[in-house]
PDB file of C-alpha atoms in Angstrom:
ATOM      1  CA  MET A   1     -24.782 177.490 233.643  1.00 55.00           C
ATOM      2  CA  ALA A   2     -23.772 175.016 236.320  1.00 50.00           C
ATOM      3  CA  VAL A   3     -25.069 177.434 238.937  1.00 51.00           C
ATOM      4  CA  VAL A   4     -28.446 177.646 237.225  1.00 53.00           C
ATOM      5  CA  CYS A   5     -28.677 173.862 237.009  1.00 55.00           C
ATOM      6  CA  ALA A   6     -27.887 173.626 240.716  1.00 52.00           C
ATOM      7  CA  TYR A   7     -30.669 176.085 241.435  1.00 52.00           C
ATOM      8  CA  LYS A   8     -33.154 174.039 239.398  1.00 54.00           C
ATOM      9  CA  ILE A   9     -32.243 170.912 241.344  1.00 50.00           C
ATOM     10  CA  PHE A  10     -32.640 172.804 244.605  1.00 53.00           C
ATOM     11  CA  THR A  11     -36.085 174.203 243.764  1.00 56.00           C
ATOM     12  CA  ASN A  12     -37.389 170.851 242.573  1.00 54.00           C
ATOM     13  CA  PHE A  13     -36.100 169.196 245.735  1.00 51.00           C
ATOM     14  CA  ILE A  14     -37.837 171.821 247.873  1.00 54.00           C
ATOM     15  CA  VAL A  15     -41.104 171.397 245.985  1.00 53.00           C
ATOM     16  CA  TYR A  16     -40.822 167.619 246.283  1.00 50.00           C
ATOM     17  CA  ILE A  17     -40.409 167.599 250.056  1.00 49.00           C
ATOM     18  CA  THR A  18     -43.109 170.272 250.305  1.00 49.00           C
ATOM     19  CA  HIS A  19     -45.734 168.095 248.619  1.00 49.00           C
ATOM     20  CA  TYR A  20     -44.695 164.520 249.352  1.00 45.00           C
ATOM     21  CA  ARG A  21     -46.903 163.422 252.238  1.00 42.00           C
ATOM     22  CA  ASP A  22     -44.289 161.132 253.771  1.00 44.00           C
ATOM     23  CA  GLY A  23     -41.541 163.730 253.375  1.00 47.00           C
ATOM     24  CA  ILE A  24     -39.960 165.978 255.964  1.00 48.00           C
ATOM     25  CA  TRP A  25     -43.092 166.065 258.118  1.00 54.00           C
ATOM     26  CA  LEU A  26     -43.465 162.259 258.167  1.00 55.00           C
ATOM     27  CA  ASN A  27     -47.160 162.887 257.657  1.00 59.00           C
ATOM     28  CA  LYS A  28     -49.479 159.921 257.106  1.00 64.00           C
ATOM     29  CA  GLN A  29     -52.633 161.907 256.420  1.00 71.00           C
ATOM     30  CA  PRO A  30     -54.089 162.333 252.881  1.00 71.00           C
ATOM     31  CA  LYS A  31     -53.021 165.411 250.929  1.00 75.00           C
ATOM     32  CA  ASP A  32     -56.398 167.143 251.462  1.00 78.00           C
ATOM     33  CA  HIS A  33     -56.374 166.655 255.210  1.00 80.00           C
ATOM     34  CA  PRO A  34     -56.188 170.036 257.043  1.00 84.00           C
ATOM     35  CA  SER A  35     -53.063 169.032 258.973  1.00 81.00           C
ATOM     36  CA  THR A  36     -51.275 168.070 255.749  1.00 81.00           C
ATOM     37  CA  ILE A  37     -52.253 171.347 254.092  1.00 83.00           C
ATOM     38  CA  LYS A  38     -51.031 173.396 257.073  1.00 85.00           C
ATOM     39  CA  LYS A  39     -47.684 171.607 257.154  1.00 82.00           C
ATOM     40  CA  ARG A  40     -47.158 172.061 253.420  1.00 82.00           C
ATOM     41  CA  CYS A  41     -48.029 175.736 253.719  1.00 84.00           C
ATOM     42  CA  ILE A  42     -45.331 176.114 256.358  1.00 85.00           C
ATOM     43  CA  SER A  43     -42.858 174.380 254.040  1.00 81.00           C
ATOM     44  CA  VAL A  44     -43.625 176.623 251.059  1.00 83.00           C
ATOM     45  CA  PHE A  45     -43.365 179.669 253.326  1.00 86.00           C
ATOM     46  CA  PHE A  46     -39.737 178.822 254.055  1.00 84.00           C
ATOM     47  CA  MET A  47     -39.142 177.956 250.399  1.00 82.00           C
ATOM     48  CA  THR A  48     -40.463 181.385 249.420  1.00 87.00           C
ATOM     49  CA  LEU A  49     -38.125 183.070 251.902  1.00 88.00           C
ATOM     50  CA  ILE A  50     -35.072 181.188 250.642  1.00 87.00           C
ATOM     51  CA  SER A  51     -35.581 181.491 246.872  1.00 87.00           C
ATOM     52  CA  PRO A  52     -34.685 185.222 246.389  1.00 91.00           C
ATOM     53  CA  PHE A  53     -31.265 184.676 247.939  1.00 89.00           C
ATOM     54  CA  PHE A  54     -30.275 182.634 244.891  1.00 86.00           C
ATOM     55  CA  ILE A  55     -30.690 185.722 242.715  1.00 88.00           C
ATOM     56  CA  LEU A  56     -28.492 187.698 245.091  1.00 88.00           C
ATOM     57  CA  ILE A  57     -25.838 184.985 245.292  1.00 87.00           C
ATOM     58  CA  PHE A  58     -25.765 183.684 241.714  1.00 85.00           C
ATOM     59  CA  GLY A  59     -26.935 186.706 239.723  1.00 84.00           C
ATOM     60  CA  ASN A  60     -24.138 188.189 237.605  1.00 85.00           C
ATOM     61  CA  ASP A  61     -23.057 191.835 237.837  1.00 84.00           C
ATOM     62  CA  GLU A  62     -24.949 192.808 234.687  1.00 84.00           C
ATOM     63  CA  THR A  63     -28.183 191.421 236.107  1.00 81.00           C
ATOM     64  CA  LYS A  64     -27.710 193.063 239.502  1.00 80.00           C
ATOM     65  CA  ASN A  65     -26.859 196.447 237.947  1.00 85.00           C
ATOM     66  CA  LYS A  66     -29.872 196.323 235.615  1.00 85.00           C
ATOM     67  CA  ALA A  67     -32.480 196.627 238.388  1.00 90.00           C
ATOM     68  CA  SER A  68     -33.158 196.040 242.060  1.00 92.00           C
ATOM     69  CA  LEU A  69     -33.927 192.578 243.400  1.00 93.00           C
ATOM     70  CA  TRP A  70     -37.645 193.378 243.654  1.00 94.00           C
ATOM     71  CA  GLU A  71     -37.766 194.708 240.094  1.00 94.00           C
ATOM     72  CA  LEU A  72     -35.996 191.609 238.773  1.00 94.00           C
ATOM     73  CA  MET A  73     -38.698 189.494 240.420  1.00 95.00           C
ATOM     74  CA  GLY A  74     -41.470 191.634 238.924  1.00 95.00           C
ATOM     75  CA  ILE A  75     -42.535 193.289 242.165  1.00 95.00           C
ATOM     76  CA  ARG A  76     -42.916 196.955 241.210  1.00 93.00           C
ATOM     77  CA  SER A  77     -45.546 199.681 240.971  1.00 93.00           C
ATOM     78  CA  GLU A  78     -45.065 200.848 237.356  1.00 94.00           C
ATOM     79  CA  GLY A  79     -47.769 199.390 235.124  1.00 94.00           C
ATOM     80  CA  PHE A  80     -49.589 197.960 238.140  1.00 93.00           C
ATOM     81  CA  LEU A  81     -53.156 198.511 236.880  1.00 92.00           C
ATOM     82  CA  ALA A  82     -52.447 196.977 233.487  1.00 95.00           C
ATOM     83  CA  SER A  83     -50.795 193.959 235.131  1.00 95.00           C
ATOM     84  CA  LEU A  84     -53.816 193.514 237.380  1.00 89.00           C
ATOM     85  CA  PHE A  85     -56.439 193.395 234.630  1.00 95.00           C
ATOM     86  CA  LEU A  86     -55.137 192.755 231.102  1.00 97.00           C
ATOM     87  CA  PRO A  87     -53.523 189.283 231.553  1.00 97.00           C
ATOM     88  CA  LEU A  88     -56.547 188.155 233.570  1.00 96.00           C
ATOM     89  CA  ILE A  89     -58.903 189.346 230.815  1.00 97.00           C
ATOM     90  CA  LEU A  90     -56.725 187.573 228.248  1.00 97.00           C
ATOM     91  CA  THR A  91     -56.898 184.330 230.225  1.00 97.00           C
ATOM     92  CA  ALA A  92     -60.662 184.650 230.714  1.00 96.00           C
ATOM     93  CA  ILE A  93     -60.974 184.909 226.913  1.00 97.00           C
ATOM     94  CA  LEU A  94     -59.041 181.657 226.603  1.00 96.00           C
ATOM     95  CA  PHE A  95     -61.556 180.069 228.991  1.00 95.00           C
ATOM     96  CA  LEU A  96     -64.555 181.381 227.056  1.00 95.00           C
ATOM     97  CA  GLY A  97     -65.732 177.835 226.323  1.00 93.00           C
ATOM     98  CA  PRO A  98     -65.621 176.611 229.945  1.00 91.00           C
ATOM     99  CA  ILE A  99     -67.232 179.867 231.128  1.00 90.00           C
ATOM    100  CA  VAL A 100     -70.129 179.461 228.674  1.00 89.00           C
ATOM    101  CA  GLN A 101     -70.353 175.803 229.690  1.00 88.00           C
ATOM    102  CA  SER A 102     -70.547 176.785 233.355  1.00 84.00           C
ATOM    103  CA  HIS A 103     -73.335 179.241 232.594  1.00 80.00           C
ATOM    104  CA  GLN A 104     -75.094 176.542 230.614  1.00 77.00           C
ATOM    105  CA  ASN A 105     -75.205 174.400 233.749  1.00 72.00           C
ATOM    106  CA  SER A 106     -76.254 177.302 235.990  1.00 68.00           C
ATOM    107  CA  SER A 107     -77.601 180.637 234.860  1.00 58.00           C
ATOM    108  CA  TYR A 108     -75.380 183.717 234.551  1.00 56.00           C
ATOM    109  CA  ALA A 109     -77.456 185.527 237.164  1.00 58.00           C
ATOM    110  CA  HIS A 110     -76.974 182.651 239.608  1.00 65.00           C
ATOM    111  CA  THR A 111     -73.209 182.575 239.008  1.00 69.00           C
ATOM    112  CA  LEU A 112     -72.878 186.346 239.396  1.00 70.00           C
ATOM    113  CA  GLN A 113     -75.004 186.271 242.524  1.00 76.00           C
ATOM    114  CA  MET A 114     -72.796 183.561 243.998  1.00 78.00           C
ATOM    115  CA  TYR A 115     -69.579 185.545 243.463  1.00 80.00           C
ATOM    116  CA  CYS A 116     -71.174 188.717 244.834  1.00 83.00           C
ATOM    117  CA  ASP A 117     -72.432 186.962 247.946  1.00 84.00           C
ATOM    118  CA  PRO A 118     -70.118 187.580 250.957  1.00 88.00           C
ATOM    119  CA  ARG A 119     -71.174 184.226 252.324  1.00 88.00           C
ATOM    120  CA  TYR A 120     -69.495 182.483 249.374  1.00 86.00           C
ATOM    121  CA  TRP A 121     -66.192 184.159 250.132  1.00 88.00           C
ATOM    122  CA  TYR A 122     -66.562 183.606 253.872  1.00 90.00           C
ATOM    123  CA  SER A 123     -67.212 179.912 253.286  1.00 90.00           C
ATOM    124  CA  SER A 124     -64.218 179.699 250.942  1.00 89.00           C
ATOM    125  CA  ALA A 125     -61.975 181.395 253.502  1.00 89.00           C
ATOM    126  CA  GLN A 126     -62.891 178.700 256.030  1.00 91.00           C
ATOM    127  CA  ASN A 127     -61.760 175.941 253.670  1.00 93.00           C
ATOM    128  CA  PRO A 128     -58.048 174.964 253.853  1.00 92.00           C
ATOM    129  CA  ILE A 129     -58.247 173.392 250.378  1.00 92.00           C
ATOM    130  CA  TRP A 130     -59.403 176.746 248.941  1.00 93.00           C
ATOM    131  CA  TRP A 131     -56.467 178.537 250.559  1.00 93.00           C
ATOM    132  CA  ARG A 132     -54.059 175.950 249.189  1.00 91.00           C
ATOM    133  CA  ASN A 133     -55.432 175.949 245.640  1.00 92.00           C
ATOM    134  CA  GLN A 134     -56.263 179.641 245.252  1.00 94.00           C
ATOM    135  CA  VAL A 135     -53.633 181.424 247.345  1.00 94.00           C
ATOM    136  CA  VAL A 136     -50.689 179.410 248.648  1.00 93.00           C
ATOM    137  CA  ALA A 137     -49.978 177.204 245.617  1.00 90.00           C
ATOM    138  CA  PRO A 138     -50.312 179.957 242.973  1.00 94.00           C
ATOM    139  CA  PHE A 139     -48.241 182.422 244.988  1.00 95.00           C
ATOM    140  CA  SER A 140     -45.440 180.055 246.028  1.00 91.00           C
ATOM    141  CA  GLU A 141     -45.116 178.285 242.671  1.00 88.00           C
ATOM    142  CA  GLU A 142     -45.101 181.485 240.616  1.00 93.00           C
ATOM    143  CA  PHE A 143     -42.731 183.160 243.055  1.00 94.00           C
ATOM    144  CA  THR A 144     -40.223 180.305 242.931  1.00 88.00           C
ATOM    145  CA  PHE A 145     -40.507 179.032 239.365  1.00 87.00           C
ATOM    146  CA  ARG A 146     -41.008 182.351 237.622  1.00 91.00           C
ATOM    147  CA  ALA A 147     -40.084 185.362 239.764  1.00 93.00           C
ATOM    148  CA  CYS A 148     -36.909 183.765 241.156  1.00 90.00           C
ATOM    149  CA  MET A 149     -35.907 181.225 238.507  1.00 88.00           C
ATOM    150  CA  LEU A 150     -36.447 183.229 235.319  1.00 92.00           C
ATOM    151  CA  PRO A 151     -34.122 186.156 236.191  1.00 91.00           C
ATOM    152  CA  LEU A 152     -31.322 183.616 236.633  1.00 88.00           C
ATOM    153  CA  LEU A 153     -32.091 181.762 233.410  1.00 88.00           C
ATOM    154  CA  LEU A 154     -32.404 185.004 231.446  1.00 90.00           C
ATOM    155  CA  GLN A 155     -28.795 185.873 232.212  1.00 88.00           C
ATOM    156  CA  CYS A 156     -27.575 182.850 230.245  1.00 85.00           C
ATOM    157  CA  MET A 157     -30.410 182.106 227.770  1.00 87.00           C
ATOM    158  CA  THR A 158     -32.494 184.067 225.296  1.00 90.00           C
ATOM    159  CA  PRO A 159     -36.084 184.816 226.406  1.00 90.00           C
ATOM    160  CA  GLY A 160     -37.443 182.473 223.742  1.00 89.00           C
ATOM    161  CA  LYS A 161     -35.407 179.559 225.074  1.00 90.00           C
ATOM    162  CA  VAL A 162     -36.275 180.373 228.678  1.00 90.00           C
ATOM    163  CA  ILE A 163     -40.009 180.196 227.927  1.00 91.00           C
ATOM    164  CA  PHE A 164     -39.651 176.619 226.680  1.00 87.00           C
ATOM    165  CA  VAL A 165     -36.947 175.343 229.055  1.00 84.00           C
ATOM    166  CA  ALA A 166     -37.978 176.660 232.482  1.00 81.00           C
ATOM    167  CA  PRO A 167     -41.548 175.236 232.461  1.00 80.00           C
ATOM    168  CA  LEU A 168     -40.228 171.707 231.981  1.00 77.00           C
ATOM    169  CA  PHE A 169     -38.839 171.841 235.508  1.00 74.00           C
ATOM    170  CA  PHE A 170     -42.187 173.132 236.733  1.00 71.00           C
ATOM    171  CA  GLY A 171     -43.805 170.098 235.099  1.00 63.00           C
ATOM    172  CA  VAL A 172     -41.254 167.698 236.589  1.00 65.00           C
ATOM    173  CA  ALA A 173     -41.896 169.165 240.029  1.00 65.00           C
ATOM    174  CA  HIS A 174     -45.454 167.805 239.838  1.00 61.00           C
ATOM    175  CA  LEU A 175     -44.422 164.232 239.058  1.00 62.00           C
ATOM    176  CA  HIS A 176     -44.196 163.479 242.772  1.00 61.00           C
ATOM    177  CA  HIS A 177     -47.935 162.825 242.643  1.00 62.00           C
ATOM    178  CA  ALA A 178     -47.055 159.519 240.975  1.00 60.00           C
ATOM    179  CA  VAL A 179     -45.625 158.353 244.309  1.00 63.00           C
ATOM    180  CA  GLU A 180     -48.874 159.229 246.060  1.00 66.00           C
ATOM    181  CA  ARG A 181     -50.909 157.363 243.437  1.00 65.00           C
ATOM    182  CA  MET A 182     -48.690 154.294 243.766  1.00 65.00           C
ATOM    183  CA  SER A 183     -49.149 154.382 247.543  1.00 65.00           C
ATOM    184  CA  LEU A 184     -52.911 154.273 246.916  1.00 65.00           C
ATOM    185  CA  ARG A 185     -52.311 151.038 244.955  1.00 71.00           C
ATOM    186  CA  MET A 186     -53.299 152.494 241.585  1.00 73.00           C
ATOM    187  CA  ASP A 187     -52.150 150.313 238.710  1.00 73.00           C
ATOM    188  CA  LEU A 188     -48.875 151.346 237.043  1.00 73.00           C
ATOM    189  CA  THR A 189     -50.391 152.027 233.618  1.00 76.00           C
ATOM    190  CA  SER A 190     -52.904 154.493 235.049  1.00 70.00           C
ATOM    191  CA  VAL A 191     -50.196 156.172 237.129  1.00 66.00           C
ATOM    192  CA  VAL A 192     -47.977 156.658 234.070  1.00 73.00           C
ATOM    193  CA  ILE A 193     -50.818 157.978 231.887  1.00 77.00           C
ATOM    194  CA  ILE A 194     -52.112 160.394 234.534  1.00 74.00           C
ATOM    195  CA  SER A 195     -48.616 161.602 235.459  1.00 72.00           C
ATOM    196  CA  CYS A 196     -47.650 162.207 231.812  1.00 79.00           C
ATOM    197  CA  PHE A 197     -50.880 164.116 231.255  1.00 77.00           C
ATOM    198  CA  GLN A 198     -50.250 166.200 234.380  1.00 77.00           C
ATOM    199  CA  PHE A 199     -46.682 166.900 233.258  1.00 77.00           C
ATOM    200  CA  CYS A 200     -47.985 168.119 229.887  1.00 82.00           C
ATOM    201  CA  TYR A 201     -50.635 170.515 231.134  1.00 82.00           C
ATOM    202  CA  THR A 202     -48.482 171.935 233.957  1.00 84.00           C
ATOM    203  CA  SER A 203     -45.649 172.501 231.468  1.00 85.00           C
ATOM    204  CA  ILE A 204     -48.035 174.183 229.012  1.00 90.00           C
ATOM    205  CA  PHE A 205     -49.247 176.492 231.746  1.00 92.00           C
ATOM    206  CA  GLY A 206     -45.600 177.133 232.636  1.00 90.00           C
ATOM    207  CA  PHE A 207     -44.927 178.253 229.049  1.00 93.00           C
ATOM    208  CA  TYR A 208     -47.786 180.734 229.284  1.00 95.00           C
ATOM    209  CA  SER A 209     -46.786 182.006 232.716  1.00 95.00           C
ATOM    210  CA  ALA A 210     -43.149 182.483 231.670  1.00 94.00           C
ATOM    211  CA  PHE A 211     -44.341 184.348 228.574  1.00 96.00           C
ATOM    212  CA  LEU A 212     -46.448 186.677 230.727  1.00 97.00           C
ATOM    213  CA  PHE A 213     -43.551 187.349 233.083  1.00 96.00           C
ATOM    214  CA  ILE A 214     -41.127 188.269 230.311  1.00 95.00           C
ATOM    215  CA  ARG A 215     -43.678 190.358 228.399  1.00 96.00           C
ATOM    216  CA  THR A 216     -45.091 192.241 231.407  1.00 97.00           C
ATOM    217  CA  GLY A 217     -42.156 192.204 233.822  1.00 95.00           C
ATOM    218  CA  HIS A 218     -44.675 191.743 236.640  1.00 97.00           C
ATOM    219  CA  PHE A 219     -45.276 189.034 239.228  1.00 97.00           C
ATOM    220  CA  LEU A 220     -48.875 189.989 240.006  1.00 96.00           C
ATOM    221  CA  PRO A 221     -50.466 188.710 236.752  1.00 96.00           C
ATOM    222  CA  LEU A 222     -48.760 185.343 237.204  1.00 96.00           C
ATOM    223  CA  PHE A 223     -50.344 184.890 240.610  1.00 97.00           C
ATOM    224  CA  ALA A 224     -53.770 186.118 239.435  1.00 96.00           C
ATOM    225  CA  VAL A 225     -53.790 183.982 236.276  1.00 97.00           C
ATOM    226  CA  HIS A 226     -52.588 180.893 238.160  1.00 96.00           C
ATOM    227  CA  ALA A 227     -55.321 181.306 240.784  1.00 96.00           C
ATOM    228  CA  PHE A 228     -57.922 181.818 238.057  1.00 95.00           C
ATOM    229  CA  CYS A 229     -56.811 178.683 236.186  1.00 94.00           C
ATOM    230  CA  ASN A 230     -56.907 176.654 239.393  1.00 93.00           C
ATOM    231  CA  HIS A 231     -60.442 177.907 239.975  1.00 92.00           C
ATOM    232  CA  MET A 232     -61.569 177.027 236.447  1.00 91.00           C
ATOM    233  CA  GLY A 233     -59.800 173.661 236.219  1.00 89.00           C
ATOM    234  CA  LEU A 234     -59.337 171.726 232.992  1.00 86.00           C
ATOM    235  CA  PRO A 235     -62.039 171.989 230.296  1.00 87.00           C
ATOM    236  CA  GLU A 236     -64.719 169.312 230.699  1.00 86.00           C
ATOM    237  CA  LEU A 237     -64.723 168.207 227.072  1.00 85.00           C
ATOM    238  CA  LYS A 238     -66.265 164.853 227.946  1.00 87.00           C
ATOM    239  CA  GLU A 239     -69.281 166.688 229.321  1.00 89.00           C
ATOM    240  CA  VAL A 240     -69.443 168.852 226.182  1.00 89.00           C
ATOM    241  CA  PHE A 241     -69.747 165.811 223.907  1.00 90.00           C
ATOM    242  CA  SER A 242     -72.453 164.327 226.123  1.00 89.00           C
ATOM    243  CA  LYS A 243     -74.774 167.286 225.466  1.00 89.00           C
ATOM    244  CA  PRO A 244     -77.509 167.355 222.785  1.00 90.00           C
ATOM    245  CA  GLU A 245     -76.222 168.342 219.351  1.00 90.00           C
ATOM    246  CA  ALA A 246     -77.443 171.958 219.385  1.00 89.00           C
ATOM    247  CA  ILE A 247     -75.897 172.668 222.801  1.00 90.00           C
ATOM    248  CA  ARG A 248     -72.748 170.705 221.933  1.00 92.00           C
ATOM    249  CA  ASN A 249     -72.157 172.760 218.796  1.00 93.00           C
ATOM    250  CA  LYS A 250     -72.659 175.983 220.740  1.00 93.00           C
ATOM    251  CA  LEU A 251     -70.168 174.945 223.411  1.00 93.00           C
ATOM    252  CA  LEU A 252     -67.583 173.731 220.886  1.00 94.00           C
ATOM    253  CA  ALA A 253     -67.919 177.032 218.999  1.00 96.00           C
ATOM    254  CA  ALA A 254     -67.316 178.918 222.259  1.00 95.00           C
ATOM    255  CA  HIS A 255     -64.194 176.837 222.997  1.00 95.00           C
ATOM    256  CA  VAL A 256     -62.788 177.455 219.519  1.00 96.00           C
ATOM    257  CA  ALA A 257     -63.722 181.160 219.542  1.00 97.00           C
ATOM    258  CA  GLY A 258     -61.990 181.627 222.897  1.00 97.00           C
ATOM    259  CA  LEU A 259     -58.820 179.911 221.693  1.00 96.00           C
ATOM    260  CA  VAL A 260     -58.704 181.882 218.428  1.00 97.00           C
ATOM    261  CA  ALA A 261     -59.396 185.219 220.155  1.00 98.00           C
ATOM    262  CA  TRP A 262     -56.735 184.464 222.776  1.00 97.00           C
ATOM    263  CA  TYR A 263     -54.199 183.704 220.044  1.00 97.00           C
ATOM    264  CA  PHE A 264     -54.788 186.993 218.237  1.00 98.00           C
ATOM    265  CA  LEU A 265     -54.887 189.056 221.442  1.00 98.00           C
ATOM    266  CA  LEU A 266     -51.872 187.382 223.076  1.00 97.00           C
ATOM    267  CA  TYR A 267     -49.295 189.925 221.914  1.00 96.00           C
ATOM    268  CA  PRO A 268     -51.513 193.052 221.803  1.00 97.00           C
ATOM    269  CA  LEU A 269     -52.696 192.614 225.416  1.00 97.00           C
ATOM    270  CA  THR A 270     -49.172 191.887 226.661  1.00 97.00           C
ATOM    271  CA  GLU A 271     -47.543 194.859 224.945  1.00 96.00           C
ATOM    272  CA  PRO A 272     -44.597 195.710 227.267  1.00 96.00           C
ATOM    273  CA  THR A 273     -45.244 199.470 227.091  1.00 95.00           C
ATOM    274  CA  TYR A 274     -48.595 198.966 228.857  1.00 96.00           C
ATOM    275  CA  TYR A 275     -46.690 197.561 231.814  1.00 96.00           C
ATOM    276  CA  SER A 276     -43.724 199.978 231.719  1.00 94.00           C
ATOM    277  CA  ASN A 277     -41.552 196.935 231.134  1.00 95.00           C
ATOM    278  CA  THR A 278     -38.072 197.863 229.921  1.00 90.00           C
ATOM    279  CA  LEU A 279     -36.263 195.091 231.749  1.00 90.00           C
ATOM    280  CA  TYR A 280     -37.166 192.036 229.665  1.00 88.00           C
ATOM    281  CA  VAL A 281     -37.663 191.940 225.899  1.00 84.00           C
ATOM    282  CA  LEU A 282     -39.456 189.312 223.815  1.00 82.00           C
TER     283      LEU A 282
END
């Protein structure tokens, strides 16, 4: 257990120096500045290289004999198609309300046309912020906090406990933003409120991501779902309540319907047999 705790401290330290703008790079640029993004991407690249070695070094014999390193981290071909689509469909159902709300603001045809337009993707690929939010952050965070941390925790905790314990460290790893907000001279009360809110929603997502990893035994859906959630952002409930009553009721119904449908489909769509998952059981 002491080894696992040491690993948690290590990963949080790496994430902290990766994101803190006055950290190892001594960078004075804002977090969205291209130079800052490039430097942080280099940092997470090295973090991603280092993390698997902790499984090799601190994994017990039972864990190592159960499967290969890649299989323990959820990188395998069995159940690939199911892992590519089903968790993403499940998450899209959860976001039914925001999706309907987005279509309310711009027509479905316009949205579909935008995503089918190569120019949209070309423009996105030229944007460092897009790469950070949609590729680098989802991949590196899921790789470190789920694919590499969970196999270690699962050798000394039950899957149920792991789902609720591991994400707390993922949430703590995002508290460094409080330092950035203080440096921008934001008042302490606002910093505390925003940081606590950020800790809550990142931890909640961590619960979901850990659940998906243990149920599917795959890394791919974690990356895809994380990227999708980053793209969607948090639900704009304030905007919902500002709409006329008829539209507001429609949007609220869509939010509730999505949440209820997600709840009832959570276990059926993550049935381990669909993913050929015999490694982890929940």
